[in-house]
Every structure is written in C-alpha cells, then in structure tokens.
Amino acid sequence: AVTRSRAQAKRQVNQTQRLSLWTGRPIAVPSAFVAWNYLCQGGVSEVVKRAIVRVADAYRERGMRSRVAHDMHDALVIEVAHDEWDDAISITAGIMTTITPSDLNARTTPAVQWQAAPKLEENAAKWGAQQWHPAQDTG
C-alpha cells in the first residue's frame, strides 16, 4: 500500500503540480521528488489542525480556562489550569485518539491505533518551580 500510495502521489504531482491530502485539501507541490514527504507531512498537519479546533471548542464549550497553546510538528502543547487537569487531559486524549476517521485507520495492516496520554514521570520536571503537580497528591 505504501509503494502504491507513493507512486500515485508522484503521478498526481507530475500531472497537476498538486496533491490531494486525505481530507481532500489540495496543496501545491514543487516536484514529484518531494510528493511523498508532502503527503505524509501534510497528512499529519491535517490531523493536528483538526485537533486544535476540536480541543479548543471542547474547552470553550465547558467554560474551561485551559487552552491549546500551540502545535509542534505532530503534537499539541496545552496549557492546563491546575484544577482542570483531569478533565483537560481526558478531553484532549479522547479527541486525539479519535481524530482521524476509523475507515482511514483501518486501511493499514495492522490498523492504526492512535494513543494520547501524558507521561507524568517525564512531565513533572517540566513544571515551574514550586508549582503543584497532580502526581504530588497523596490523597
């Protein structure tokens, strides 16, 4: 499937100088040589853009103070209000794990399984000095 998709992307760019992403959005591509990279990177970009909108909307609908701060390559960076930690992480993980249509996930063998979960042991050191962190709660 990968070889076939790569060849199809190159043909499409050779014929039209454009490429259609999985969402149907067309993008201009300078040469067939970079078509595969544009298809992969553009596909990830579509996932992240959809996630930004859906996460921001979900926070806003719930009146949350947490927000999407920015995106970086294939990740969202969220600023979480301390008392919204559980809800913000749960909402974001739920959206990120279901952001692409299941029929697209099933096009590979094995099927794509998205995961989105914070790693508290890694992230604890990234919090500001003297800030509360959920892992510090002892009950």
mmCIF file of N, CA and C in Angstrom:
data_model
loop_
_atom_site.group_PDB
_atom_site.id
_atom_site.type_symbol
_atom_site.label_atom_id
_atom_site.label_comp_id
_atom_site.label_asym_id
_atom_site.label_seq_id
_atom_site.Cartn_x
_atom_site.Cartn_y
_atom_site.Cartn_z
ATOM 1 N N ALA A 1 0.819 -1.193 0.000
ATOM 2 C CA ALA A 1 0.000 0.000 0.000
ATOM 3 C C ALA A 1 0.861 1.253 0.000
ATOM 4 N N VAL A 2 1.986 1.222 0.720
ATOM 5 C CA VAL A 2 2.855 2.396 0.781
ATOM 6 C C VAL A 2 3.462 2.673 -0.586
ATOM 7 N N THR A 3 3.980 1.629 -1.231
ATOM 8 C CA THR A 3 4.588 1.795 -2.556
ATOM 9 C C THR A 3 3.569 2.327 -3.552
ATOM 10 N N ARG A 4 2.364 1.798 -3.486
ATOM 11 C CA ARG A 4 1.293 2.232 -4.383
ATOM 12 C C ARG A 4 0.919 3.700 -4.111
ATOM 13 N N SER A 5 0.812 4.082 -2.848
ATOM 14 C CA SER A 5 0.473 5.462 -2.489
ATOM 15 C C SER A 5 1.567 6.435 -2.920
ATOM 16 N N ARG A 6 2.807 6.024 -2.735
ATOM 17 C CA ARG A 6 3.931 6.874 -3.134
ATOM 18 C C ARG A 6 3.927 7.098 -4.650
ATOM 19 N N ALA A 7 3.722 6.037 -5.401
ATOM 20 C CA ALA A 7 3.686 6.150 -6.865
ATOM 21 C C ALA A 7 2.505 7.008 -7.319
ATOM 22 N N GLN A 8 1.364 6.824 -6.682
ATOM 23 C CA GLN A 8 0.184 7.615 -7.035
ATOM 24 C C GLN A 8 0.417 9.096 -6.742
ATOM 25 N N ALA A 9 1.052 9.410 -5.626
ATOM 26 C CA ALA A 9 1.351 10.803 -5.287
ATOM 27 C C ALA A 9 2.279 11.423 -6.326
ATOM 28 N N LYS A 10 3.296 10.678 -6.726
ATOM 29 C CA LYS A 10 4.232 11.192 -7.739
ATOM 30 C C LYS A 10 3.520 11.449 -9.068
ATOM 31 N N ARG A 11 2.660 10.506 -9.472
ATOM 32 C CA ARG A 11 1.899 10.692 -10.727
ATOM 33 C C ARG A 11 1.013 11.937 -10.646
ATOM 34 N N GLN A 12 0.327 12.074 -9.537
ATOM 35 C CA GLN A 12 -0.573 13.213 -9.370
ATOM 36 C C GLN A 12 0.198 14.536 -9.469
ATOM 37 N N VAL A 13 1.350 14.617 -8.828
ATOM 38 C CA VAL A 13 2.149 15.851 -8.871
ATOM 39 C C VAL A 13 2.717 16.073 -10.265
ATOM 40 N N ASN A 14 3.176 15.024 -10.926
ATOM 41 C CA ASN A 14 3.679 15.174 -12.301
ATOM 42 C C ASN A 14 2.603 15.734 -13.231
ATOM 43 N N GLN A 15 1.376 15.322 -13.031
ATOM 44 C CA GLN A 15 0.277 15.741 -13.907
ATOM 45 C C GLN A 15 -0.295 17.110 -13.548
ATOM 46 N N THR A 16 -0.349 17.431 -12.259
ATOM 47 C CA THR A 16 -1.087 18.631 -11.844
ATOM 48 C C THR A 16 -0.294 19.624 -10.994
ATOM 49 N N GLN A 17 0.893 19.263 -10.547
ATOM 50 C CA GLN A 17 1.685 20.056 -9.604
ATOM 51 C C GLN A 17 0.931 20.284 -8.284
ATOM 52 N N ARG A 18 -0.049 19.428 -8.035
ATOM 53 C CA ARG A 18 -0.830 19.486 -6.805
ATOM 54 C C ARG A 18 -0.995 18.092 -6.244
ATOM 55 N N LEU A 19 -1.339 18.052 -4.980
ATOM 56 C CA LEU A 19 -1.540 16.792 -4.290
ATOM 57 C C LEU A 19 -2.769 16.934 -3.413
ATOM 58 N N SER A 20 -3.606 15.925 -3.399
ATOM 59 C CA SER A 20 -4.782 15.939 -2.522
ATOM 60 C C SER A 20 -4.455 15.166 -1.257
ATOM 61 N N LEU A 21 -4.625 15.822 -0.109
ATOM 62 C CA LEU A 21 -4.405 15.158 1.169
ATOM 63 C C LEU A 21 -5.593 14.273 1.498
ATOM 64 N N TRP A 22 -5.514 13.489 2.566
ATOM 65 C CA TRP A 22 -6.577 12.549 2.920
ATOM 66 C C TRP A 22 -7.892 13.246 3.209
ATOM 67 N N THR A 23 -7.832 14.529 3.551
ATOM 68 C CA THR A 23 -9.053 15.294 3.812
ATOM 69 C C THR A 23 -9.656 15.840 2.529
ATOM 70 N N GLY A 24 -8.918 15.705 1.419
ATOM 71 C CA GLY A 24 -9.367 16.261 0.154
ATOM 72 C C GLY A 24 -8.774 17.627 -0.132
ATOM 73 N N ARG A 25 -8.087 18.213 0.846
ATOM 74 C CA ARG A 25 -7.491 19.541 0.655
ATOM 75 C C ARG A 25 -6.324 19.442 -0.325
ATOM 76 N N PRO A 26 -6.366 20.259 -1.387
ATOM 77 C CA PRO A 26 -5.263 20.246 -2.346
ATOM 78 C C PRO A 26 -4.117 21.141 -1.867
ATOM 79 N N ILE A 27 -2.885 20.712 -2.120
ATOM 80 C CA ILE A 27 -1.723 21.542 -1.822
ATOM 81 C C ILE A 27 -0.809 21.564 -3.033
ATOM 82 N N ALA A 28 -0.172 22.690 -3.257
ATOM 83 C CA ALA A 28 0.783 22.824 -4.355
ATOM 84 C C ALA A 28 2.080 22.126 -3.958
ATOM 85 N N VAL A 29 2.650 21.375 -4.878
ATOM 86 C CA VAL A 29 3.877 20.634 -4.614
ATOM 87 C C VAL A 29 4.864 20.964 -5.733
ATOM 88 N N PRO A 30 6.090 21.377 -5.372
ATOM 89 C CA PRO A 30 7.041 21.836 -6.380
ATOM 90 C C PRO A 30 7.565 20.762 -7.331
ATOM 91 N N SER A 31 7.655 19.491 -6.866
ATOM 92 C CA SER A 31 8.156 18.434 -7.754
ATOM 93 C C SER A 31 7.696 17.078 -7.251
ATOM 94 N N ALA A 32 7.681 16.119 -8.145
ATOM 95 C CA ALA A 32 7.282 14.762 -7.788
ATOM 96 C C ALA A 32 8.259 14.146 -6.786
ATOM 97 N N PHE A 33 9.497 14.621 -6.804
ATOM 98 C CA PHE A 33 10.517 14.101 -5.898
ATOM 99 C C PHE A 33 10.109 14.256 -4.430
ATOM 100 N N VAL A 34 9.406 15.337 -4.091
ATOM 101 C CA VAL A 34 9.014 15.606 -2.702
ATOM 102 C C VAL A 34 7.552 15.254 -2.420
ATOM 103 N N ALA A 35 6.877 14.654 -3.379
ATOM 104 C CA ALA A 35 5.446 14.367 -3.230
ATOM 105 C C ALA A 35 5.150 13.505 -2.009
ATOM 106 N N TRP A 36 5.917 12.465 -1.789
ATOM 107 C CA TRP A 36 5.656 11.570 -0.672
ATOM 108 C C TRP A 36 5.811 12.301 0.671
ATOM 109 N N ASN A 37 6.860 13.104 0.783
ATOM 110 C CA ASN A 37 7.070 13.865 2.014
ATOM 111 C C ASN A 37 5.894 14.827 2.254
ATOM 112 N N TYR A 38 5.457 15.506 1.196
ATOM 113 C CA TYR A 38 4.322 16.422 1.338
ATOM 114 C C TYR A 38 3.066 15.658 1.753
ATOM 115 N N LEU A 39 2.871 14.479 1.201
ATOM 116 C CA LEU A 39 1.695 13.682 1.540
ATOM 117 C C LEU A 39 1.733 13.282 3.021
ATOM 118 N N CYS A 40 2.872 12.830 3.488
ATOM 119 C CA CYS A 40 2.998 12.419 4.893
ATOM 120 C C CYS A 40 2.917 13.609 5.838
ATOM 121 N N GLN A 41 3.731 14.623 5.594
ATOM 122 C CA GLN A 41 3.743 15.794 6.473
ATOM 123 C C GLN A 41 2.414 16.553 6.417
ATOM 124 N N GLY A 42 1.843 16.641 5.229
ATOM 125 C CA GLY A 42 0.551 17.312 5.088
ATOM 126 C C GLY A 42 -0.551 16.554 5.803
ATOM 127 N N GLY A 43 -0.469 15.223 5.774
ATOM 128 C CA GLY A 43 -1.458 14.410 6.480
ATOM 129 C C GLY A 43 -1.403 14.628 7.978
ATOM 130 N N VAL A 44 -0.200 14.687 8.526
ATOM 131 C CA VAL A 44 -0.039 14.950 9.953
ATOM 132 C C VAL A 44 -0.541 16.354 10.280
ATOM 133 N N SER A 45 -0.240 17.294 9.413
ATOM 134 C CA SER A 45 -0.706 18.670 9.615
ATOM 135 C C SER A 45 -2.227 18.737 9.692
ATOM 136 N N GLU A 46 -2.897 17.972 8.848
ATOM 137 C CA GLU A 46 -4.362 17.952 8.866
ATOM 138 C C GLU A 46 -4.881 17.398 10.192
ATOM 139 N N VAL A 47 -4.232 16.376 10.709
ATOM 140 C CA VAL A 47 -4.637 15.794 11.989
ATOM 141 C C VAL A 47 -4.494 16.835 13.097
ATOM 142 N N VAL A 48 -3.351 17.496 13.142
ATOM 143 C CA VAL A 48 -3.090 18.474 14.195
ATOM 144 C C VAL A 48 -4.043 19.662 14.091
ATOM 145 N N LYS A 49 -4.294 20.148 12.880
ATOM 146 C CA LYS A 49 -5.222 21.282 12.716
ATOM 147 C C LYS A 49 -6.623 20.919 13.202
ATOM 148 N N ARG A 50 -7.076 19.741 12.857
ATOM 149 C CA ARG A 50 -8.397 19.298 13.323
ATOM 150 C C ARG A 50 -8.420 19.200 14.839
ATOM 151 N N ALA A 51 -7.348 18.677 15.412
ATOM 152 C CA ALA A 51 -7.277 18.529 16.865
ATOM 153 C C ALA A 51 -7.296 19.890 17.560
ATOM 154 N N ILE A 52 -6.570 20.853 17.040
ATOM 155 C CA ILE A 52 -6.546 22.187 17.642
ATOM 156 C C ILE A 52 -7.961 22.741 17.750
ATOM 157 N N VAL A 53 -8.697 22.669 16.661
ATOM 158 C CA VAL A 53 -10.057 23.205 16.644
ATOM 159 C C VAL A 53 -10.959 22.437 17.602
ATOM 160 N N ARG A 54 -10.907 21.124 17.555
ATOM 161 C CA ARG A 54 -11.802 20.321 18.398
ATOM 162 C C ARG A 54 -11.482 20.451 19.890
ATOM 163 N N VAL A 55 -10.213 20.473 20.229
ATOM 164 C CA VAL A 55 -9.844 20.618 21.636
ATOM 165 C C VAL A 55 -10.235 22.010 22.132
ATOM 166 N N ALA A 56 -9.905 23.046 21.362
ATOM 167 C CA ALA A 56 -10.259 24.411 21.762
ATOM 168 C C ALA A 56 -11.771 24.558 21.926
ATOM 169 N N ASP A 57 -12.535 24.006 20.988
ATOM 170 C CA ASP A 57 -14.001 24.066 21.080
ATOM 171 C C ASP A 57 -14.506 23.332 22.319
ATOM 172 N N ALA A 58 -13.949 22.164 22.604
ATOM 173 C CA ALA A 58 -14.389 21.382 23.761
ATOM 174 C C ALA A 58 -14.112 22.130 25.067
ATOM 175 N N TYR A 59 -12.946 22.738 25.173
ATOM 176 C CA TYR A 59 -12.622 23.516 26.373
ATOM 177 C C TYR A 59 -13.584 24.693 26.511
ATOM 178 N N ARG A 60 -13.796 25.400 25.410
ATOM 179 C CA ARG A 60 -14.663 26.580 25.426
ATOM 180 C C ARG A 60 -16.107 26.204 25.791
ATOM 181 N N GLU A 61 -16.614 25.117 25.207
ATOM 182 C CA GLU A 61 -17.985 24.671 25.498
ATOM 183 C C GLU A 61 -18.180 24.358 26.974
ATOM 184 N N ARG A 62 -17.116 23.942 27.647
ATOM 185 C CA ARG A 62 -17.206 23.591 29.068
ATOM 186 C C ARG A 62 -16.816 24.755 29.973
ATOM 187 N N GLY A 63 -16.507 25.894 29.381
ATOM 188 C CA GLY A 63 -16.120 27.064 30.169
ATOM 189 C C GLY A 63 -14.782 26.895 30.869
ATOM 190 N N MET A 64 -13.893 26.114 30.286
ATOM 191 C CA MET A 64 -12.601 25.833 30.906
ATOM 192 C C MET A 64 -11.617 26.971 30.650
ATOM 193 N N ARG A 65 -10.659 27.120 31.572
ATOM 194 C CA ARG A 65 -9.590 28.109 31.415
ATOM 195 C C ARG A 65 -8.403 27.517 30.647
ATOM 196 N N SER A 66 -8.310 26.197 30.602
ATOM 197 C CA SER A 66 -7.228 25.537 29.860
ATOM 198 C C SER A 66 -7.343 25.909 28.388
ATOM 199 N N ARG A 67 -6.203 25.803 27.670
ATOM 200 C CA ARG A 67 -6.229 26.179 26.250
ATOM 201 C C ARG A 67 -5.138 25.463 25.478
ATOM 202 N N VAL A 68 -5.317 25.436 24.166
ATOM 203 C CA VAL A 68 -4.266 24.943 23.282
ATOM 204 C C VAL A 68 -3.276 26.085 23.129
ATOM 205 N N ALA A 69 -2.040 25.874 23.567
ATOM 206 C CA ALA A 69 -1.029 26.926 23.496
ATOM 207 C C ALA A 69 -0.456 27.029 22.084
ATOM 208 N N HIS A 70 -0.067 25.883 21.520
ATOM 209 C CA HIS A 70 0.453 25.839 20.153
ATOM 210 C C HIS A 70 0.641 24.396 19.729
ATOM 211 N N ASP A 71 1.005 24.234 18.477
ATOM 212 C CA ASP A 71 1.319 22.898 17.998
ATOM 213 C C ASP A 71 2.790 22.861 17.620
ATOM 214 N N MET A 72 3.352 21.673 17.706
ATOM 215 C CA MET A 72 4.752 21.498 17.347
ATOM 216 C C MET A 72 4.869 20.191 16.582
ATOM 217 N N HIS A 73 5.095 20.285 15.287
ATOM 218 C CA HIS A 73 5.202 19.140 14.405
ATOM 219 C C HIS A 73 3.947 18.265 14.460
ATOM 220 N N ASP A 74 3.981 17.202 15.246
ATOM 221 C CA ASP A 74 2.839 16.286 15.315
ATOM 222 C C ASP A 74 2.231 16.247 16.713
ATOM 223 N N ALA A 75 2.395 17.323 17.472
ATOM 224 C CA ALA A 75 1.911 17.336 18.853
ATOM 225 C C ALA A 75 1.201 18.638 19.186
ATOM 226 N N LEU A 76 0.290 18.562 20.133
ATOM 227 C CA LEU A 76 -0.338 19.750 20.679
ATOM 228 C C LEU A 76 0.309 20.053 22.018
ATOM 229 N N VAL A 77 0.540 21.317 22.277
ATOM 230 C CA VAL A 77 1.001 21.747 23.586
ATOM 231 C C VAL A 77 -0.177 22.473 24.214
ATOM 232 N N ILE A 78 -0.623 21.964 25.353
ATOM 233 C CA ILE A 78 -1.773 22.565 26.005
ATOM 234 C C ILE A 78 -1.346 23.173 27.343
ATOM 235 N N GLU A 79 -1.967 24.298 27.665
ATOM 236 C CA GLU A 79 -1.783 24.904 28.979
ATOM 237 C C GLU A 79 -3.002 24.512 29.792
ATOM 238 N N VAL A 80 -2.761 23.872 30.921
ATOM 239 C CA VAL A 80 -3.848 23.312 31.711
ATOM 240 C C VAL A 80 -3.952 24.040 33.045
ATOM 241 N N ALA A 81 -5.154 24.543 33.324
ATOM 242 C CA ALA A 81 -5.416 25.111 34.644
ATOM 243 C C ALA A 81 -5.348 23.962 35.646
ATOM 244 N N HIS A 82 -4.661 24.164 36.750
ATOM 245 C CA HIS A 82 -4.400 23.071 37.692
ATOM 246 C C HIS A 82 -5.650 22.310 38.090
ATOM 247 N N ASP A 83 -6.731 23.014 38.397
ATOM 248 C CA ASP A 83 -7.933 22.327 38.850
ATOM 249 C C ASP A 83 -8.705 21.669 37.709
ATOM 250 N N GLU A 84 -8.257 21.843 36.478
ATOM 251 C CA GLU A 84 -8.890 21.226 35.307
ATOM 252 C C GLU A 84 -8.069 20.070 34.746
ATOM 253 N N TRP A 85 -7.008 19.701 35.451
ATOM 254 C CA TRP A 85 -6.049 18.716 34.942
ATOM 255 C C TRP A 85 -6.720 17.470 34.396
ATOM 256 N N ASP A 86 -7.485 16.779 35.222
ATOM 257 C CA ASP A 86 -8.087 15.507 34.801
ATOM 258 C C ASP A 86 -9.004 15.686 33.603
ATOM 259 N N ASP A 87 -9.864 16.706 33.650
ATOM 260 C CA ASP A 87 -10.795 16.942 32.543
ATOM 261 C C ASP A 87 -10.055 17.315 31.258
ATOM 262 N N ALA A 88 -9.085 18.215 31.357
ATOM 263 C CA ALA A 88 -8.360 18.659 30.167
ATOM 264 C C ALA A 88 -7.605 17.508 29.507
ATOM 265 N N ILE A 89 -6.935 16.705 30.312
ATOM 266 C CA ILE A 89 -6.176 15.579 29.766
ATOM 267 C C ILE A 89 -7.125 14.554 29.160
ATOM 268 N N SER A 90 -8.217 14.264 29.840
ATOM 269 C CA SER A 90 -9.185 13.286 29.339
ATOM 270 C C SER A 90 -9.809 13.750 28.022
ATOM 271 N N ILE A 91 -10.224 15.000 27.966
ATOM 272 C CA ILE A 91 -10.829 15.549 26.749
ATOM 273 C C ILE A 91 -9.836 15.504 25.592
ATOM 274 N N THR A 92 -8.625 15.982 25.854
ATOM 275 C CA THR A 92 -7.614 16.035 24.794
ATOM 276 C C THR A 92 -7.235 14.649 24.306
ATOM 277 N N ALA A 93 -7.013 13.721 25.223
ATOM 278 C CA ALA A 93 -6.658 12.353 24.830
ATOM 279 C C ALA A 93 -7.788 11.721 24.029
ATOM 280 N N GLY A 94 -9.031 11.929 24.445
ATOM 281 C CA GLY A 94 -10.177 11.378 23.715
ATOM 282 C C GLY A 94 -10.264 11.901 22.295
ATOM 283 N N ILE A 95 -10.022 13.190 22.140
ATOM 284 C CA ILE A 95 -10.064 13.796 20.804
ATOM 285 C C ILE A 95 -8.901 13.293 19.955
ATOM 286 N N MET A 96 -7.705 13.290 20.520
ATOM 287 C CA MET A 96 -6.528 12.887 19.750
ATOM 288 C C MET A 96 -6.583 11.426 19.321
ATOM 289 N N THR A 97 -7.179 10.564 20.125
ATOM 290 C CA THR A 97 -7.220 9.149 19.760
ATOM 291 C C THR A 97 -8.314 8.838 18.748
ATOM 292 N N THR A 98 -9.197 9.779 18.506
ATOM 293 C CA THR A 98 -10.292 9.552 17.545
ATOM 294 C C THR A 98 -10.334 10.603 16.445
ATOM 295 N N ILE A 99 -9.254 11.325 16.255
ATOM 296 C CA ILE A 99 -9.254 12.477 15.341
ATOM 297 C C ILE A 99 -9.376 12.083 13.866
ATOM 298 N N THR A 100 -8.852 10.931 13.485
ATOM 299 C CA THR A 100 -8.993 10.508 12.096
ATOM 300 C C THR A 100 -10.141 9.515 11.977
ATOM 301 N N PRO A 101 -10.839 9.551 10.863
ATOM 302 C CA PRO A 101 -11.942 8.610 10.670
ATOM 303 C C PRO A 101 -11.462 7.164 10.753
ATOM 304 N N SER A 102 -12.257 6.303 11.381
ATOM 305 C CA SER A 102 -11.844 4.912 11.603
ATOM 306 C C SER A 102 -11.608 4.168 10.292
ATOM 307 N N ASP A 103 -12.318 4.538 9.218
ATOM 308 C CA ASP A 103 -12.083 3.842 7.949
ATOM 309 C C ASP A 103 -10.678 4.130 7.411
ATOM 310 N N LEU A 104 -10.130 5.301 7.722
ATOM 311 C CA LEU A 104 -8.749 5.582 7.308
ATOM 312 C C LEU A 104 -7.764 4.819 8.173
ATOM 313 N N ASN A 105 -8.045 4.711 9.460
ATOM 314 C CA ASN A 105 -7.161 3.956 10.352
ATOM 315 C C ASN A 105 -7.090 2.491 9.947
ATOM 316 N N ALA A 106 -8.178 1.955 9.411
ATOM 317 C CA ALA A 106 -8.266 0.539 9.059
ATOM 318 C C ALA A 106 -7.627 0.216 7.709
ATOM 319 N N ARG A 107 -7.087 1.213 7.023
ATOM 320 C CA ARG A 107 -6.500 0.977 5.699
ATOM 321 C C ARG A 107 -5.117 0.349 5.772
ATOM 322 N N THR A 108 -4.571 0.213 6.965
ATOM 323 C CA THR A 108 -3.257 -0.404 7.103
ATOM 324 C C THR A 108 -3.384 -1.728 7.846
ATOM 325 N N THR A 109 -2.366 -2.547 7.729
ATOM 326 C CA THR A 109 -2.329 -3.809 8.460
ATOM 327 C C THR A 109 -1.050 -3.829 9.284
ATOM 328 N N PRO A 110 -1.146 -3.820 10.590
ATOM 329 C CA PRO A 110 -2.365 -3.728 11.389
ATOM 330 C C PRO A 110 -2.947 -2.318 11.307
ATOM 331 N N ALA A 111 -4.186 -2.183 11.745
ATOM 332 C CA ALA A 111 -4.857 -0.880 11.717
ATOM 333 C C ALA A 111 -4.126 0.113 12.624
ATOM 334 N N VAL A 112 -4.190 1.387 12.264
ATOM 335 C CA VAL A 112 -3.579 2.436 13.067
ATOM 336 C C VAL A 112 -4.324 2.537 14.392
ATOM 337 N N GLN A 113 -3.588 2.625 15.472
ATOM 338 C CA GLN A 113 -4.183 2.841 16.788
ATOM 339 C C GLN A 113 -3.510 4.054 17.409
ATOM 340 N N TRP A 114 -4.235 5.152 17.453
ATOM 341 C CA TRP A 114 -3.698 6.399 17.995
ATOM 342 C C TRP A 114 -3.676 6.324 19.509
ATOM 343 N N GLN A 115 -2.646 6.892 20.100
ATOM 344 C CA GLN A 115 -2.547 6.969 21.549
ATOM 345 C C GLN A 115 -2.206 8.387 21.940
ATOM 346 N N ALA A 116 -2.816 8.850 22.995
ATOM 347 C CA ALA A 116 -2.514 10.174 23.526
ATOM 348 C C ALA A 116 -2.627 10.103 25.030
ATOM 349 N N ALA A 117 -1.514 10.122 25.698
ATOM 350 C CA ALA A 117 -1.515 10.060 27.154
ATOM 351 C C ALA A 117 -0.265 10.750 27.676
ATOM 352 N N PRO A 118 -0.428 11.581 28.686
ATOM 353 C CA PRO A 118 0.752 12.241 29.252
ATOM 354 C C PRO A 118 1.603 11.254 30.032
ATOM 355 N N LYS A 119 2.867 11.520 30.077
ATOM 356 C CA LYS A 119 3.785 10.708 30.868
ATOM 357 C C LYS A 119 4.199 11.567 32.062
ATOM 358 N N LEU A 120 3.483 11.392 33.173
ATOM 359 C CA LEU A 120 3.707 12.242 34.336
ATOM 360 C C LEU A 120 5.134 12.213 34.836
ATOM 361 N N GLU A 121 5.756 11.033 34.787
ATOM 362 C CA GLU A 121 7.129 10.932 35.291
ATOM 363 C C GLU A 121 8.098 11.782 34.469
ATOM 364 N N GLU A 122 7.823 11.977 33.181
ATOM 365 C CA GLU A 122 8.665 12.827 32.336
ATOM 366 C C GLU A 122 8.274 14.289 32.464
ATOM 367 N N ASN A 123 6.970 14.557 32.547
ATOM 368 C CA ASN A 123 6.490 15.932 32.542
ATOM 369 C C ASN A 123 6.654 16.642 33.872
ATOM 370 N N ALA A 124 6.756 15.922 34.964
ATOM 371 C CA ALA A 124 6.841 16.544 36.289
ATOM 372 C C ALA A 124 8.011 17.523 36.365
ATOM 373 N N ALA A 125 9.129 17.178 35.752
ATOM 374 C CA ALA A 125 10.302 18.047 35.794
ATOM 375 C C ALA A 125 10.141 19.300 34.931
ATOM 376 N N LYS A 126 9.143 19.327 34.081
ATOM 377 C CA LYS A 126 8.955 20.463 33.184
ATOM 378 C C LYS A 126 8.098 21.559 33.811
ATOM 379 N N TRP A 127 7.465 21.270 34.929
ATOM 380 C CA TRP A 127 6.609 22.257 35.579
ATOM 381 C C TRP A 127 7.486 23.278 36.276
ATOM 382 N N GLY A 128 6.969 24.484 36.457
ATOM 383 C CA GLY A 128 7.717 25.558 37.103
ATOM 384 C C GLY A 128 8.050 25.230 38.551
ATOM 385 N N ALA A 129 9.066 25.874 39.038
ATOM 386 C CA ALA A 129 9.489 25.655 40.415
ATOM 387 C C ALA A 129 8.346 25.975 41.373
ATOM 388 N N GLN A 130 8.173 25.125 42.358
ATOM 389 C CA GLN A 130 7.178 25.303 43.414
ATOM 390 C C GLN A 130 5.736 25.192 42.933
ATOM 391 N N GLN A 131 5.493 24.747 41.709
ATOM 392 C CA GLN A 131 4.122 24.586 41.226
ATOM 393 C C GLN A 131 3.589 23.233 41.629
ATOM 394 N N TRP A 132 2.322 23.221 41.923
ATOM 395 C CA TRP A 132 1.640 21.969 42.231
ATOM 396 C C TRP A 132 1.586 21.117 40.971
ATOM 397 N N HIS A 133 1.670 19.827 41.158
ATOM 398 C CA HIS A 133 1.553 18.880 40.037
ATOM 399 C C HIS A 133 0.670 17.734 40.514
ATOM 400 N N PRO A 134 -0.221 17.220 39.653
ATOM 401 C CA PRO A 134 -1.138 16.149 40.076
ATOM 402 C C PRO A 134 -0.447 14.948 40.696
ATOM 403 N N ALA A 135 0.744 14.623 40.257
ATOM 404 C CA ALA A 135 1.458 13.458 40.794
ATOM 405 C C ALA A 135 1.893 13.675 42.236
ATOM 406 N N GLN A 136 1.859 14.915 42.714
ATOM 407 C CA GLN A 136 2.273 15.214 44.083
ATOM 408 C C GLN A 136 1.174 14.906 45.093
ATOM 409 N N ASP A 137 -0.061 14.774 44.628
ATOM 410 C CA ASP A 137 -1.173 14.495 45.548
ATOM 411 C C ASP A 137 -1.026 13.100 46.138
ATOM 412 N N THR A 138 -1.134 13.026 47.414
ATOM 413 C CA THR A 138 -1.059 11.727 48.070
ATOM 414 C C THR A 138 -2.427 11.255 48.532
ATOM 415 N N GLY A 139 -3.452 12.032 48.257
ATOM 416 C CA GLY A 139 -4.807 11.603 48.583
ATOM 417 C C GLY A 139 -5.422 12.461 49.554
#
